[in-house]
C-alpha positions as a printed Julia matrix, in Angstrom:
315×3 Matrix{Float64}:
  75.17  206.11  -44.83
  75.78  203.9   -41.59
  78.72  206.61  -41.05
  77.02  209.4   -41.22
  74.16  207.96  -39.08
  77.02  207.4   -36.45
  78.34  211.23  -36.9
  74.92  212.52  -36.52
  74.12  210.65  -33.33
  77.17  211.66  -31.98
  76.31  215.14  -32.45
  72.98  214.66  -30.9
  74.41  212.71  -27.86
  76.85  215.87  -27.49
  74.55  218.51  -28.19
  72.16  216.7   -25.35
  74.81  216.48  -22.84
  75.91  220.29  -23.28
  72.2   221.56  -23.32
  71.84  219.48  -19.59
  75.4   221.54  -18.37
  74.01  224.54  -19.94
  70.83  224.58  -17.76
  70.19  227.27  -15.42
  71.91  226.95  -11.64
  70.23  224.55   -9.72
  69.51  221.75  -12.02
  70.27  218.84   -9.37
  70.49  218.28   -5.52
  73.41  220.05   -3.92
  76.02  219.26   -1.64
  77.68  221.11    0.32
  81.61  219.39    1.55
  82.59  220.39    5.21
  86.44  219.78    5.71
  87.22  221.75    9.02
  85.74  223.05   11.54
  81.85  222.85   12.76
  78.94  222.1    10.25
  76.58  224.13   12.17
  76.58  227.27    9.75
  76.33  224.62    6.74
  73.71  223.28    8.36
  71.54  226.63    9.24
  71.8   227.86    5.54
  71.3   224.18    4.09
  67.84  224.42    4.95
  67.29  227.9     3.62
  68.88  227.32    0.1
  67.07  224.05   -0.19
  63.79  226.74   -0.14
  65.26  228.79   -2.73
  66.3   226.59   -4.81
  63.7   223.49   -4.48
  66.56  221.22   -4.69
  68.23  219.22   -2.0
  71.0   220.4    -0.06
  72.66  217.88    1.87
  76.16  218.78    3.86
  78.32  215.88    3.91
  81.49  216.15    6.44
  84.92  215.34    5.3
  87.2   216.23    8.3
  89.84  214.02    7.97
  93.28  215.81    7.12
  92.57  219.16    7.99
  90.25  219.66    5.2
  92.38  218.66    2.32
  90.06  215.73    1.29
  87.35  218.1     1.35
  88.4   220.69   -0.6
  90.31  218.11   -3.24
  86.75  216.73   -3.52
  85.09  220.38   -4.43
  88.77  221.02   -6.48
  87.85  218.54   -8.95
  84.2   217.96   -8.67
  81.88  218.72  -12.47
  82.19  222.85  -12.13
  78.37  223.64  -12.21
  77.98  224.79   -8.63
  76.5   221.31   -7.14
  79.66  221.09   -5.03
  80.16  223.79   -2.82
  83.34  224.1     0.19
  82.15  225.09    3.3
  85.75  226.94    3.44
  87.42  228.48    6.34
  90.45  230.8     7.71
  91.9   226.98    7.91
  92.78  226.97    4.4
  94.93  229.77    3.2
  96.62  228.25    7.07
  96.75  224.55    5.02
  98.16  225.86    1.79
 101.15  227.52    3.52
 101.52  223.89    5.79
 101.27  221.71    2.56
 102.5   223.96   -0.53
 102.7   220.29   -2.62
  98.86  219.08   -1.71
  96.57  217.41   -4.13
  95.02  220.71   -5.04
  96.01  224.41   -4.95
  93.58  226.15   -2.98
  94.34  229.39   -4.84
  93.98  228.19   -8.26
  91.51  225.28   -7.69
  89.09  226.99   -5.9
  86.93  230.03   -6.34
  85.81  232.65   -3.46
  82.22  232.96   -4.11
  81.07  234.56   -0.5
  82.33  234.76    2.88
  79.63  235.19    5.58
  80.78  234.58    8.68
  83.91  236.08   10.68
  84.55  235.44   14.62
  86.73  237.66   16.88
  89.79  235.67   18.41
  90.46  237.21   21.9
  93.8   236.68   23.8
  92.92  234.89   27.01
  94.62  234.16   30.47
  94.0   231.91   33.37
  93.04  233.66   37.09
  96.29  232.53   38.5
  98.54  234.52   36.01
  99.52  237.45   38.04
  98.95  240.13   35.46
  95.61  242.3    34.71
  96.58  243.93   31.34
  98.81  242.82   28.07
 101.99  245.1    28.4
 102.19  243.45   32.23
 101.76  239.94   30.62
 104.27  240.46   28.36
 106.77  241.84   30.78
 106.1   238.47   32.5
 106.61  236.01   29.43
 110.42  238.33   29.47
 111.01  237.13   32.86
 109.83  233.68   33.1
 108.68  230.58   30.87
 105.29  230.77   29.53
 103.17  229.03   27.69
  99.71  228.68   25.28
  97.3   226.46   23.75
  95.47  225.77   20.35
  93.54  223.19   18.99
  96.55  221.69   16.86
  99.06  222.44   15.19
  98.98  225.21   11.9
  95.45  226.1    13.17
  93.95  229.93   13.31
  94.81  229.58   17.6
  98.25  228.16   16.66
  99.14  231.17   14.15
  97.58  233.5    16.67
 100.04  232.69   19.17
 103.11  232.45   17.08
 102.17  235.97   15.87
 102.37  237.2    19.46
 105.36  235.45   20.01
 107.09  237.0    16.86
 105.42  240.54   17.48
 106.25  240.85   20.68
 109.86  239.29   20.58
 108.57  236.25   23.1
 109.34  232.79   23.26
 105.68  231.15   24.57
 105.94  227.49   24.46
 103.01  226.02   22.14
 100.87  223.42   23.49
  98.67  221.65   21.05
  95.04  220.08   21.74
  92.49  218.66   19.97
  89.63  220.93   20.92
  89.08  223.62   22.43
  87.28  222.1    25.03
  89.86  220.23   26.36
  92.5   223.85   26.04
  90.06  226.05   27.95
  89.3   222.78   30.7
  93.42  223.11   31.11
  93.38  226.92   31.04
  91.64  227.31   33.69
  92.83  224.71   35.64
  96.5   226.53   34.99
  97.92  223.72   32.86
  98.49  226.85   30.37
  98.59  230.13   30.92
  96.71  231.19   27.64
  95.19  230.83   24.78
  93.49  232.9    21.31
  90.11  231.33   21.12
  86.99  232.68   19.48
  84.96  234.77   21.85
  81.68  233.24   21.06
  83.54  229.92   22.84
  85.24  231.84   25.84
  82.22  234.45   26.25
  80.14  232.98   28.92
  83.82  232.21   31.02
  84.72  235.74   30.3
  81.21  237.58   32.17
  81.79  234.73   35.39
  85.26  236.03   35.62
  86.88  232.74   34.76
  89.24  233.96   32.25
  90.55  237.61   31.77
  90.7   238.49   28.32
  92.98  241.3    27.63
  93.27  241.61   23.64
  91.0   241.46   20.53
  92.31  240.65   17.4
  90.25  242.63   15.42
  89.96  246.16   13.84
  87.87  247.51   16.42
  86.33  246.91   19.8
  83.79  244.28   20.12
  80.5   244.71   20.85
  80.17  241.77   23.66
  83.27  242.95   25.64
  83.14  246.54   24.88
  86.01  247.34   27.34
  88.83  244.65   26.05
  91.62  246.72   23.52
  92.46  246.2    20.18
  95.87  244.8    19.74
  96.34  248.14   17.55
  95.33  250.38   20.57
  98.02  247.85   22.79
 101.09  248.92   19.73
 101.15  245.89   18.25
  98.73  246.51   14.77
 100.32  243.4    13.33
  98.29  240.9    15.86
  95.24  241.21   13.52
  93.01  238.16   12.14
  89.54  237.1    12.44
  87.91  233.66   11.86
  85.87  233.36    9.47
  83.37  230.77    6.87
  82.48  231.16    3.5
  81.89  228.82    0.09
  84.34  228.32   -2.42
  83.67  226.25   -5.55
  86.09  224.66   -8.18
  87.26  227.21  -10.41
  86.15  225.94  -13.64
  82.67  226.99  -12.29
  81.02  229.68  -14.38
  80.37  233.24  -13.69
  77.11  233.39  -14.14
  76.38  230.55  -11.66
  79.21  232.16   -8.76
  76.71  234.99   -8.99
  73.71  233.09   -8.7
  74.67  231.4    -5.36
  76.35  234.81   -4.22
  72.86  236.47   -4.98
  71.15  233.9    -3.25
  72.99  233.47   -0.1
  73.27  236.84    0.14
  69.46  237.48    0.63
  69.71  234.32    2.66
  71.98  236.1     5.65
  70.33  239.22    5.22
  66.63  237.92    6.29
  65.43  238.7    10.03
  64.75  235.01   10.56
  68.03  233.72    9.81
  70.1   236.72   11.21
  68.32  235.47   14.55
  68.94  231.96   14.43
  72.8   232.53   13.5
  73.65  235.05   16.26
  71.94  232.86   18.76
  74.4   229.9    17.46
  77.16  232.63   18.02
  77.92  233.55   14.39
  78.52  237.38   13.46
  77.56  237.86   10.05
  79.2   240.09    7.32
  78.54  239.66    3.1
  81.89  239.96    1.27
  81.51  239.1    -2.79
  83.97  236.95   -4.41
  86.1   239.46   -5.65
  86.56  240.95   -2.22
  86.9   237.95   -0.37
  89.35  236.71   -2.89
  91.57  239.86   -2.04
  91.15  239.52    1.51
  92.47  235.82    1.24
  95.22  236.57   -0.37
  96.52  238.84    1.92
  95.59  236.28    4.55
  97.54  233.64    2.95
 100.82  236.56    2.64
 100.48  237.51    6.37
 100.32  232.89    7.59
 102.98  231.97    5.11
 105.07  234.6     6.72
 104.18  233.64   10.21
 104.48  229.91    9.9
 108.13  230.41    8.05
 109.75  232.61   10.42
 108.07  229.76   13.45
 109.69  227.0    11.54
 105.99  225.9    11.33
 106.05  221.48   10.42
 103.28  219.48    9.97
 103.22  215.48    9.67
């Protein structure tokens, strides 16, 4: 009898603890883990998803290792959807850099929306005597050249090295550790250039600080409507954005990736927050997990290649 007391309470105590998993996304506060980059976007729809979901959302920064901690942490966290990656164009970047990490971002991780994506613009100093990219690139043929980036194996870094192996130039790579301290040096002519996102280089671009001569995107952007595509300069290979998202481990169910997809969804898609995000310099764009997983993939196909052929190291 004491046996079968101890059987049944075991089933109860199992039964309890799978009917408190099994509850309906959000049963507890949430956190969301920042591992690269700024918080600021976190932060912004932190306060709108604590609304939706009357539950805490607190973002918690792990920056140390260029986000491996971080997304370790979500990697193995309970799969329920009460750890969420603030993820980044960083990571497919650190899985190419670090094939042998802790986690695999691939398989440990699950897309569940992107919603933010930033144009990377091509850059020069005043003194460079060059007003277009074919004349710039004649000049990095005749003399030594060189760029910055805010480290190395970062979205400016592979940027460069892309130009470099696109346009069959050797530009010297100059790490920083902000790009604060690159564009200070830019235009002082320490470096002759740099990919940066435009919402950082903007307001030096319209005082005619900087001349930017090349987007990186698929089309024109609005802001600097008269700046080419890379495509329209013959080079459709230079092509990348920036971009945010949240990933969760990938033990987390369906049903609850759709939940926070739904939810964030309506979040970006409200008037009030549109506002607040564009005036923080975010462009905003909705891509589902299935679609962002694809377009991370390729992402991941198009740095691995990049950082091989640049003999790409990392300490």
């Amino acid at each position: 009898m004491k046996k079968l007391n101890q059987v049944i309470l075991l089933v109860t105590l199992v039964f309890i603890n799978w009917l408190s998993f099994a509850q309906d996304f959000p049963n507890k506060p949430i956190q969301i883990i920042v591992g690269s980059g700024a918080d600021q976007i976190a932060r912004l729809l932190s306060e709108r998803m604590s609304d939706v979901w009357s539950q805490p959302v607190i973002v918690e920064q792990r920056l140390a290792a260029g986000g491996m901690i971080a997304g370790d942490t979500v990697a193995k966290s309970t799969p329920d959807g009460s750890t969420i990656l603030l993820s980044s164009s960083a990571y497919p970047i650190l899985q190419a850099l670090r094939p042998k990490m802790p986690f695999n971002y691939f398989e440990d991780l699950k897309p569940v929306i992107m919603f933010t994506k930033s144009t990377f613009v091509l850059v020069i100093n005043q003194q460079i005597p060059v007003n277009n990219f074919t004349d710039l690139i004649q000049l990095a043929r005749q003399r030594s050249l060189n760029f910055g980036s805010v480290g190395v194996g970062t979205t400016s870094h592979i940027g460069g090295e892309m130009l470099n192996q696109q346009a069959n130039i050797k530009l010297t790579h100059i790490p920083y550790k902000n790009f604060p301290s690159a564009i200070t040096d830019l235009i002082g002519g320490q470096i002759q250039m740099v990919f940066a996102p435009l919402s950082s280089v903007l307001p030096l671009i319209k005082d005619g600080k900087l001349k930017p001569l090349g987007v990186s995107t698929d089309i024109r952007d609005q802001y600097i409507p008269t700046v080419p595509t890379f495509t329209e300069l013959g080079y459709p290979n230079i092509n990348f954005i920036g971009w945010n998202g949240f990933h969760v481990s990938s033990k987390t169910p369906e049903k609850t990736v759709q939940r926070i997809f739904t939810d964030i969804a309506k979040i970006i898609n409200t008037p009030e927050f549109r506002k607040k995000a564009e005036l923080a310099g975010y462009q905003l764009t909705v891509m589902d997990s299935k679609e962002f997983g694809d377009f991370q993939a390729k992402d991941f196909n198009r740095v691995d290649s990049i950082i091989k052929n640049a003999q790409i190291k990392i300490d």
